[in-house]
């Protein structure tokens, strides 16, 4: 059964930095898909803004080329393409000066819509300047929203500064801090799995869960972003936002209602309940490392210190493993193992809920090894939910075998699974902030991460190393082995 598509109300979407990779590779294709699905009204306007000298037709040609690269042949629709191109306009606007702003203000007053959203697909250093000029040049609509990408700062102090800059011109309910991981279909299924299935919710607690693993592994290296990445590292780039967001959705208490404020409140409680990792715990509960030369997908790749734009003496980590603990009633004594890295053996993002062993095995040891039940929620590359359980093999004797109950979203549902940005962009237009981060949540996450980062700096130890194409350094394996556990790496 295909879900009924309901068009959103007419809107204006202004995209600053529209000639950059984010807009061309993610935002524009996402909007095209919503146009093709019939969710964008005819009068909607998408206004691209950047410093480049482009005419309207030149911009549309650029968009068409971007769509040719990003959209598979099966989803190309001539009528939808031309309808989408008709929504596009372009203005040359300088975020650091007043050049182009009067023209943007005039454009927005022409056939203005009640809802106007500003997407800041630019570096965070420009957030404050753009927010200020939106107000000063009269660009605000009746219902005005602003969307900002990570990183929201590089530590707690800078995050607070950015939040203050935005708060000076927009109310908190108008600010949408986006994390594309939360737009993935499987991530949203987390709440449905927990709160709509009596099978799971009674077991989703310390009495029945042995531990939780969250892995976000990438095959790619720094890919031309060496200068940025060397100032950031895996802890800031991935743990502070993506992994902690996933942890929150796994660990949060049931909200009183399916409303954005109720859900966000429960997520904030989780971050505030994370036990600080400091002192002797830093060495015992965290691992950081850099990749060295190796082989990824049968291709030889160079080490991190040899990448373009990387300081040869850099101590920036490309891999992080953390044993996190949540100090509350539900999760007391249940470790959450977080792991992320570049140049790993496989591209995968998944959550593993490892259930505890059965208290007494009645079958004996001669009928096959009994594996503990495990729920694996995979976000990418293929979105799926697998439940590992024991069954008897066919035959006259009792022999046990582990099997998976497998829900593959692509196989189960005929309709195309929407891109993460499709849902998130339209949620902004609808005014639904459930999947976006609140200011308090961002700052609480930075507070926890800063303690780890400052502890590493105080210890003064260089990162460990791991071979590109592997699953990280030996120390990350030891992090689990010390607790008599292992990382889940069944990738079939």
Coordinates of C-alpha atoms in Angstrom, one line a residue:
X1 CA 0.0 0.0 0.0
X2 CA 1.4 3.4 -1.0
X3 CA 0.9 6.3 1.5
X4 CA -1.3 9.2 0.3
X5 CA 0.8 12.3 -0.5
X6 CA -0.6 15.5 0.9
X7 CA 0.8 18.7 -0.6
X8 CA 2.2 21.2 1.9
X9 CA 1.0 24.8 1.9
X10 CA 2.7 27.3 -0.5
X11 CA 6.1 28.4 0.7
X12 CA 9.3 30.2 -0.2
X13 CA 12.6 28.4 0.4
X14 CA 15.8 30.5 0.2
X15 CA 19.0 28.5 0.0
X16 CA 22.2 30.3 0.9
X17 CA 25.3 28.6 -0.5
X18 CA 23.2 27.0 -3.3
X19 CA 26.2 26.4 -5.5
X20 CA 27.9 24.2 -2.9
X21 CA 28.0 20.4 -2.6
X22 CA 25.3 20.1 0.0
X23 CA 22.7 22.0 -2.0
X24 CA 23.6 20.4 -5.4
X25 CA 24.0 16.8 -4.1
X26 CA 21.4 16.6 -1.3
X27 CA 18.9 19.5 -1.1
X28 CA 18.1 20.0 -4.8
X29 CA 17.5 16.2 -5.5
X30 CA 15.4 16.0 -2.3
X31 CA 13.2 18.9 -3.5
X32 CA 12.9 17.3 -7.0
X33 CA 11.6 14.1 -5.5
X34 CA 9.0 15.9 -3.5
X35 CA 7.9 17.7 -6.7
X36 CA 7.7 14.4 -8.5
X37 CA 5.6 12.9 -5.6
X38 CA 3.2 15.8 -5.8
X39 CA 4.0 17.3 -2.4
X40 CA 5.2 20.7 -3.6
X41 CA 2.4 23.1 -4.5
X42 CA 2.6 24.8 -7.9
X43 CA 3.2 28.3 -6.4
X44 CA 6.2 27.2 -4.2
X45 CA 9.4 29.1 -4.9
X46 CA 13.0 27.9 -4.3
X47 CA 15.4 30.9 -4.4
X48 CA 19.1 30.0 -4.6
X49 CA 21.6 32.6 -3.3
X50 CA 25.4 32.6 -3.6
X51 CA 28.2 35.0 -4.5
X52 CA 28.6 33.5 -8.0
X53 CA 27.5 35.5 -11.0
X54 CA 24.7 33.4 -12.4
X55 CA 21.5 34.2 -14.3
X56 CA 18.3 32.4 -13.7
X57 CA 18.7 30.2 -16.7
X58 CA 22.3 29.4 -15.9
X59 CA 21.2 28.4 -12.4
X60 CA 18.5 26.1 -13.9
X61 CA 21.1 24.5 -16.2
X62 CA 23.3 23.8 -13.2
X63 CA 20.4 22.3 -11.3
X64 CA 19.5 20.1 -14.3
X65 CA 23.1 18.8 -14.5
X66 CA 23.1 18.1 -10.7
X67 CA 19.9 16.1 -11.1
X68 CA 21.3 14.1 -14.0
X69 CA 24.1 13.1 -11.7
X70 CA 22.1 12.4 -8.6
X71 CA 18.8 10.9 -9.8
X72 CA 18.6 7.3 -11.1
X73 CA 17.1 6.8 -14.5
X74 CA 14.0 5.1 -13.0
X75 CA 13.1 8.3 -11.1
X76 CA 13.5 10.8 -13.9
X77 CA 10.3 12.3 -15.0
X78 CA 10.3 15.0 -17.8
X79 CA 7.1 16.7 -16.6
X80 CA 8.2 16.7 -13.0
X81 CA 11.6 18.1 -14.0
X82 CA 10.2 21.0 -15.9
X83 CA 7.6 21.7 -13.1
X84 CA 10.5 21.7 -10.6
X85 CA 12.7 24.0 -12.7
X86 CA 9.8 26.5 -12.9
X87 CA 10.0 26.9 -9.1
X88 CA 13.6 27.9 -9.2
X89 CA 15.1 31.4 -9.2
X90 CA 18.6 32.7 -8.4
X91 CA 20.0 35.9 -6.9
X92 CA 23.6 36.9 -6.3
X93 CA 23.8 37.7 -2.6
X94 CA 26.9 38.2 -0.5
X95 CA 26.5 36.9 3.1
X96 CA 29.3 39.2 4.4
X97 CA 28.1 42.5 2.9
X98 CA 24.8 44.1 1.9
X99 CA 25.3 43.3 -1.8
X100 CA 22.2 41.6 -3.2
X101 CA 20.1 41.8 -0.1
X102 CA 17.7 44.6 -1.3
X103 CA 17.0 42.5 -4.4
X104 CA 16.3 39.4 -2.3
X105 CA 13.9 41.4 -0.1
X106 CA 12.1 42.7 -3.1
X107 CA 11.9 39.2 -4.6
X108 CA 10.4 37.8 -1.4
X109 CA 7.7 40.6 -1.3
X110 CA 6.6 39.6 -4.8
X111 CA 3.8 37.1 -4.4
X112 CA 4.9 36.4 -0.9
X113 CA 3.8 33.3 0.9
X114 CA 3.0 33.1 4.6
X115 CA 5.8 30.5 5.1
X116 CA 9.4 31.4 4.3
X117 CA 12.3 29.2 5.3
X118 CA 16.0 30.1 5.0
X119 CA 18.4 27.2 4.6
X120 CA 21.9 28.2 5.6
X121 CA 24.0 25.7 3.6
X122 CA 27.1 27.6 4.5
X123 CA 29.8 27.5 7.1
X124 CA 28.7 28.3 10.7
X125 CA 30.8 31.5 10.8
X126 CA 28.2 33.0 8.5
X127 CA 25.1 32.0 10.5
X128 CA 25.1 35.2 12.7
X129 CA 25.7 37.6 9.8
X130 CA 23.0 36.0 7.6
X131 CA 20.4 35.9 10.4
X132 CA 21.1 39.6 11.2
X133 CA 20.7 40.7 7.5
X134 CA 17.5 38.7 7.1
X135 CA 15.9 40.9 9.7
X136 CA 17.6 44.2 8.8
X137 CA 16.7 44.0 5.1
X138 CA 13.1 43.1 5.8
X139 CA 13.2 39.5 4.4
X140 CA 11.2 38.0 7.2
X141 CA 7.8 36.6 6.3
X142 CA 4.6 36.1 8.4
X143 CA 5.9 32.6 9.4
X144 CA 9.7 32.6 9.2
X145 CA 12.0 29.7 9.8
X146 CA 15.8 29.2 9.6
X147 CA 17.6 25.9 9.0
X148 CA 21.2 25.4 10.0
X149 CA 23.6 22.5 9.3
X150 CA 26.2 21.0 11.6
X151 CA 28.6 21.7 13.0
X152 CA 26.8 23.8 15.6
X153 CA 30.1 25.1 17.0
X154 CA 33.3 23.2 17.7
X155 CA 32.9 23.1 21.5
X156 CA 30.4 24.2 24.1
X157 CA 31.5 27.8 24.1
X158 CA 31.2 28.2 20.4
X159 CA 27.9 26.4 20.3
X160 CA 26.5 28.8 22.8
X161 CA 27.8 31.7 20.8
X162 CA 26.1 30.4 17.6
X163 CA 22.9 29.7 19.5
X164 CA 22.9 33.3 20.9
X165 CA 23.5 34.8 17.5
X166 CA 20.5 32.9 16.1
X167 CA 18.3 33.6 19.1
X168 CA 18.9 37.3 18.7
X169 CA 16.9 37.2 15.5
X170 CA 14.7 34.1 15.7
X171 CA 12.7 32.5 18.4
X172 CA 13.7 28.9 19.4
X173 CA 10.6 27.4 17.7
X174 CA 11.8 29.0 14.4
X175 CA 15.3 27.5 14.5
X176 CA 15.7 24.0 12.9
X177 CA 19.1 22.4 13.6
X178 CA 19.3 19.6 11.1
X179 CA 20.9 16.2 11.4
X180 CA 20.2 14.2 8.3
X181 CA 20.6 10.9 10.1
X182 CA 17.3 11.6 11.9
X183 CA 15.5 11.7 8.5
X184 CA 16.3 8.1 7.6
X185 CA 13.3 5.8 7.5
X186 CA 14.9 3.2 9.8
X187 CA 15.7 5.8 12.5
X188 CA 12.1 6.9 12.7
X189 CA 11.1 3.2 12.8
X190 CA 12.9 3.1 16.1
X191 CA 10.1 4.8 17.9
X192 CA 7.5 2.6 16.2
X193 CA 9.4 -0.6 17.0
X194 CA 9.5 0.4 20.7
X195 CA 6.2 2.1 21.3
X196 CA 3.9 0.2 19.0
X197 CA 5.0 -3.3 19.7
X198 CA 4.3 -5.1 23.0
X199 CA 7.1 -7.5 22.0
X200 CA 9.8 -5.0 22.6
X201 CA 8.9 -2.2 25.0
X202 CA 8.7 -4.5 28.1
X203 CA 12.2 -5.8 27.2
X204 CA 13.7 -2.4 26.4
X205 CA 15.5 -2.0 29.8
X206 CA 18.4 -3.1 31.9
X207 CA 16.6 -6.3 33.2
X208 CA 16.7 -7.7 29.6
X209 CA 19.3 -5.8 27.6
X210 CA 22.9 -6.8 28.0
X211 CA 24.4 -3.9 26.0
X212 CA 23.8 -1.6 23.0
X213 CA 26.2 -1.0 20.1
X214 CA 26.0 1.9 17.7
X215 CA 28.4 1.9 14.7
X216 CA 28.8 4.4 11.9
X217 CA 31.6 3.2 9.6
X218 CA 32.8 4.9 6.4
X219 CA 35.0 3.6 3.7
X220 CA 35.8 7.1 2.5
X221 CA 38.8 9.1 3.8
X222 CA 38.8 12.9 4.1
X223 CA 37.9 13.3 0.4
X224 CA 39.3 16.8 -0.2
X225 CA 38.0 18.1 3.1
X226 CA 41.4 17.7 4.8
X227 CA 41.7 21.2 6.1
X228 CA 38.2 21.1 7.7
X229 CA 38.5 17.6 9.0
X230 CA 42.0 18.1 10.5
X231 CA 40.5 20.9 12.7
X232 CA 37.5 18.7 13.6
X233 CA 38.1 15.0 14.0
X234 CA 35.7 12.0 14.4
X235 CA 34.7 13.0 18.0
X236 CA 33.3 16.4 16.9
X237 CA 32.3 15.4 13.4
X238 CA 30.3 12.3 14.2
X239 CA 30.0 11.5 17.9
X240 CA 28.7 14.8 19.1
X241 CA 25.7 14.8 16.7
X242 CA 25.0 11.6 14.7
X243 CA 25.9 8.9 17.3
X244 CA 24.5 10.8 20.3
X245 CA 21.3 11.4 18.4
X246 CA 20.9 7.7 17.7
X247 CA 21.7 6.9 21.3
X248 CA 19.0 9.3 22.4
X249 CA 16.3 7.6 20.3
X250 CA 17.3 4.2 21.6
X251 CA 17.5 5.2 25.2
X252 CA 14.7 7.8 25.6
X253 CA 11.7 7.2 27.8
X254 CA 8.3 6.9 26.2
X255 CA 7.0 10.5 25.6
X256 CA 3.7 11.4 27.0
X257 CA 2.4 12.3 23.6
X258 CA 3.6 12.0 20.0
X259 CA 4.4 15.7 20.0
X260 CA 7.7 17.4 19.1
X261 CA 8.2 19.1 22.5
X262 CA 7.5 15.9 24.4
X263 CA 9.9 13.9 22.3
X264 CA 12.6 16.5 22.5
X265 CA 12.3 16.7 26.2
X266 CA 12.9 13.0 26.6
X267 CA 16.0 13.2 24.3
X268 CA 17.5 16.0 26.3
X269 CA 17.1 14.0 29.5
X270 CA 19.2 11.2 28.0
X271 CA 22.1 13.4 27.1
X272 CA 22.0 15.0 30.5
X273 CA 22.1 11.5 32.1
X274 CA 25.3 10.5 30.3
X275 CA 28.0 9.8 32.9
X276 CA 31.0 12.0 32.3
X277 CA 34.1 10.2 31.1
X278 CA 37.2 11.7 32.8
X279 CA 40.3 10.8 34.8
X280 CA 41.2 7.1 34.7
X281 CA 38.1 6.3 32.8
X282 CA 39.5 8.0 29.7
X283 CA 42.0 5.3 29.0
X284 CA 39.6 2.5 30.0
X285 CA 36.5 3.7 28.2
X286 CA 37.7 5.6 25.1
X287 CA 39.9 4.8 22.1
X288 CA 41.0 7.3 19.4
X289 CA 43.1 6.4 16.4
X290 CA 44.2 7.5 12.9
X291 CA 44.2 5.3 9.8
X292 CA 47.4 4.4 8.1
X293 CA 47.9 3.2 4.5
X294 CA 46.0 0.0 3.6
X295 CA 43.5 -1.5 1.1
X296 CA 39.9 -0.5 0.9
X297 CA 37.5 -2.1 -1.5
X298 CA 40.5 -3.7 -3.3
X299 CA 42.1 -0.2 -3.8
X300 CA 45.4 0.8 -2.1
X301 CA 44.9 4.1 -0.1
X302 CA 47.3 6.3 1.7
X303 CA 47.4 7.0 5.4
X304 CA 45.7 10.0 7.0
X305 CA 49.0 11.9 7.6
X306 CA 49.7 11.6 3.9
X307 CA 46.3 13.1 2.8
X308 CA 46.1 16.5 1.1
X309 CA 45.6 19.3 3.6
X310 CA 46.6 17.3 6.6
X311 CA 49.4 18.4 9.0
X312 CA 52.1 15.7 9.0
X313 CA 52.2 16.0 12.8
X314 CA 48.4 16.0 13.2
X315 CA 46.9 14.3 16.3
X316 CA 43.4 14.5 14.9
X317 CA 41.5 11.2 15.3
X318 CA 39.7 9.5 12.4
X319 CA 38.4 6.7 14.6
X320 CA 36.6 6.8 18.0
X321 CA 35.3 4.1 20.2
X322 CA 33.5 4.9 23.5
X323 CA 31.9 3.0 26.3
X324 CA 29.1 5.3 27.4
X325 CA 26.8 4.8 30.4
X326 CA 23.5 6.4 31.2
X327 CA 22.8 7.1 34.9
X328 CA 19.0 6.4 35.1
X329 CA 16.6 3.7 36.2
X330 CA 16.0 2.2 32.8
X331 CA 19.7 1.8 31.7
X332 CA 21.6 1.4 35.0
X333 CA 24.5 -1.1 34.3
X334 CA 23.9 -1.3 30.5
X335 CA 26.9 0.0 28.5
X336 CA 26.4 1.7 25.2
X337 CA 29.3 1.1 22.9
X338 CA 29.8 3.8 20.3
X339 CA 32.1 3.4 17.3
X340 CA 32.8 5.5 14.2
X341 CA 35.7 5.7 11.8
X342 CA 36.9 6.6 8.3
X343 CA 38.6 4.1 5.9
X344 CA 36.9 1.2 7.6
X345 CA 36.4 -2.2 6.0
X346 CA 32.7 -1.6 5.2
X347 CA 30.3 1.3 4.9
X348 CA 27.6 0.6 7.5
X349 CA 25.5 2.4 10.1
X350 CA 23.6 0.3 12.5
X351 CA 22.3 -0.1 16.0
X352 CA 22.5 -3.4 17.8
X353 CA 20.4 -4.2 20.8
X354 CA 22.0 -7.3 22.5
X355 CA 19.6 -9.1 24.8
X356 CA 20.8 -11.0 27.9
X357 CA 21.2 -14.7 28.0
X358 CA 18.4 -17.0 29.0
X359 CA 18.7 -17.9 32.7
X360 CA 18.7 -21.6 32.2
X361 CA 19.3 -23.7 29.1
X362 CA 17.3 -27.0 29.1
X363 CA 18.7 -28.4 25.9
X364 CA 22.2 -29.2 26.9
X365 CA 25.4 -28.6 25.0
X366 CA 25.3 -31.2 22.3
X367 CA 22.6 -29.7 20.1
X368 CA 24.4 -26.6 18.9
X369 CA 25.6 -23.4 20.3
X370 CA 22.9 -21.1 21.6
X371 CA 23.3 -17.4 20.6
X372 CA 21.7 -14.7 22.5
X373 CA 18.8 -12.8 20.9
X374 CA 19.9 -9.7 19.1
X375 CA 18.0 -6.9 17.3
X376 CA 20.0 -5.2 14.5
X377 CA 18.6 -2.0 13.1
X378 CA 20.6 -1.0 10.0
X379 CA 20.4 2.6 8.6
X380 CA 22.7 2.2 5.6
X381 CA 23.7 1.0 3.1
X382 CA 20.4 -1.0 3.1
X383 CA 17.7 -0.1 5.6
X384 CA 16.5 -3.1 7.5
X385 CA 15.6 -4.6 10.8
X386 CA 16.8 -8.1 11.8
X387 CA 15.9 -10.1 14.9
X388 CA 18.3 -13.0 15.6
X389 CA 16.6 -16.0 17.3
X390 CA 17.2 -19.7 17.8
X391 CA 15.1 -22.3 16.0
X392 CA 15.2 -26.1 15.6
X393 CA 16.5 -27.4 12.3
X394 CA 14.3 -29.9 10.4
X395 CA 14.9 -33.5 11.3
X396 CA 14.2 -36.2 13.9
X397 CA 16.7 -34.8 16.4
X398 CA 16.7 -31.5 18.2
X399 CA 19.4 -29.3 16.7
X400 CA 19.5 -25.6 17.2
X401 CA 20.4 -22.9 14.7
X402 CA 20.4 -19.1 14.8
X403 CA 18.3 -17.5 12.1
X404 CA 17.2 -13.9 11.3
X405 CA 13.7 -12.6 11.0
X406 CA 14.5 -9.9 8.4
X407 CA 12.5 -6.8 7.5
X408 CA 14.1 -5.2 4.5
X409 CA 12.3 -2.0 3.8
X410 CA 13.1 -1.9 0.1
X411 CA 11.7 -5.5 -0.3
X412 CA 8.7 -5.0 2.0
X413 CA 7.4 -1.7 0.6
X414 CA 6.9 -1.0 -3.1
X415 CA 7.3 2.7 -2.9
X416 CA 10.8 4.3 -3.0
X417 CA 12.2 5.1 0.4
X418 CA 12.5 8.9 0.7
X419 CA 15.9 10.5 1.0
X420 CA 16.5 11.8 4.5
X421 CA 16.5 15.5 3.4
X422 CA 13.1 15.0 1.7
X423 CA 11.4 14.4 4.9
X424 CA 13.4 17.0 6.9
X425 CA 12.9 19.8 4.4
X426 CA 9.1 19.3 4.2
X427 CA 9.0 18.9 8.0
X428 CA 10.4 22.5 8.2
X429 CA 7.7 23.8 5.9
X430 CA 5.0 22.0 7.9
X431 CA 6.5 23.4 11.2
X432 CA 7.2 20.0 12.6
X433 CA 10.4 20.1 14.7
X434 CA 10.4 16.6 16.2
X435 CA 13.4 15.4 14.2
X436 CA 15.5 18.6 14.8
X437 CA 17.8 19.4 17.8
X438 CA 16.8 21.8 20.5
X439 CA 19.4 24.3 21.7
X440 CA 19.5 22.6 25.1
X441 CA 20.2 19.2 23.5
X442 CA 23.1 20.6 21.4
X443 CA 24.7 22.2 24.4
X444 CA 24.3 19.2 26.6
X445 CA 26.0 17.0 24.0
X446 CA 28.9 19.4 23.7
X447 CA 29.3 19.5 27.4
X448 CA 29.7 15.6 27.5
X449 CA 32.0 15.6 24.4
X450 CA 34.2 18.4 25.6
X451 CA 35.0 16.5 28.8
X452 CA 36.4 13.7 26.7
X453 CA 38.3 16.0 24.3
X454 CA 39.8 18.0 27.1
X455 CA 40.8 14.8 28.9
X456 CA 42.6 13.5 25.7
X457 CA 44.5 16.9 25.5
X458 CA 45.5 16.7 29.1
X459 CA 46.9 13.1 28.7
X460 CA 48.9 14.2 25.7
X461 CA 49.0 10.8 24.0
X462 CA 49.1 10.5 20.2
X463 CA 46.2 8.6 18.7
X464 CA 46.6 4.9 18.0
X465 CA 46.8 3.7 14.4
X466 CA 44.8 1.2 12.4
X467 CA 45.2 -0.1 8.9
X468 CA 42.8 1.3 6.3
X469 CA 40.3 -1.3 5.4
X470 CA 40.3 -2.8 8.9
X471 CA 37.7 -2.4 11.7
X472 CA 39.9 -0.1 13.8
X473 CA 42.7 -0.5 16.2
X474 CA 43.2 -3.5 18.5
X475 CA 42.4 -1.2 21.5
X476 CA 38.8 -0.9 20.3
X477 CA 38.5 -4.7 20.3
X478 CA 40.0 -4.7 23.8
X479 CA 37.4 -2.2 24.9
X480 CA 34.8 -4.9 24.4
X481 CA 36.8 -7.9 25.4
X482 CA 37.5 -6.5 28.8
X483 CA 33.7 -6.7 29.4
X484 CA 33.6 -10.2 27.9
X485 CA 31.8 -8.8 24.8
X486 CA 32.6 -8.4 21.0
X487 CA 31.7 -6.0 18.3
X488 CA 28.9 -7.2 16.0
X489 CA 30.4 -7.4 12.5
X490 CA 28.1 -9.8 10.6
X491 CA 27.7 -7.8 7.4
X492 CA 25.8 -10.2 5.2

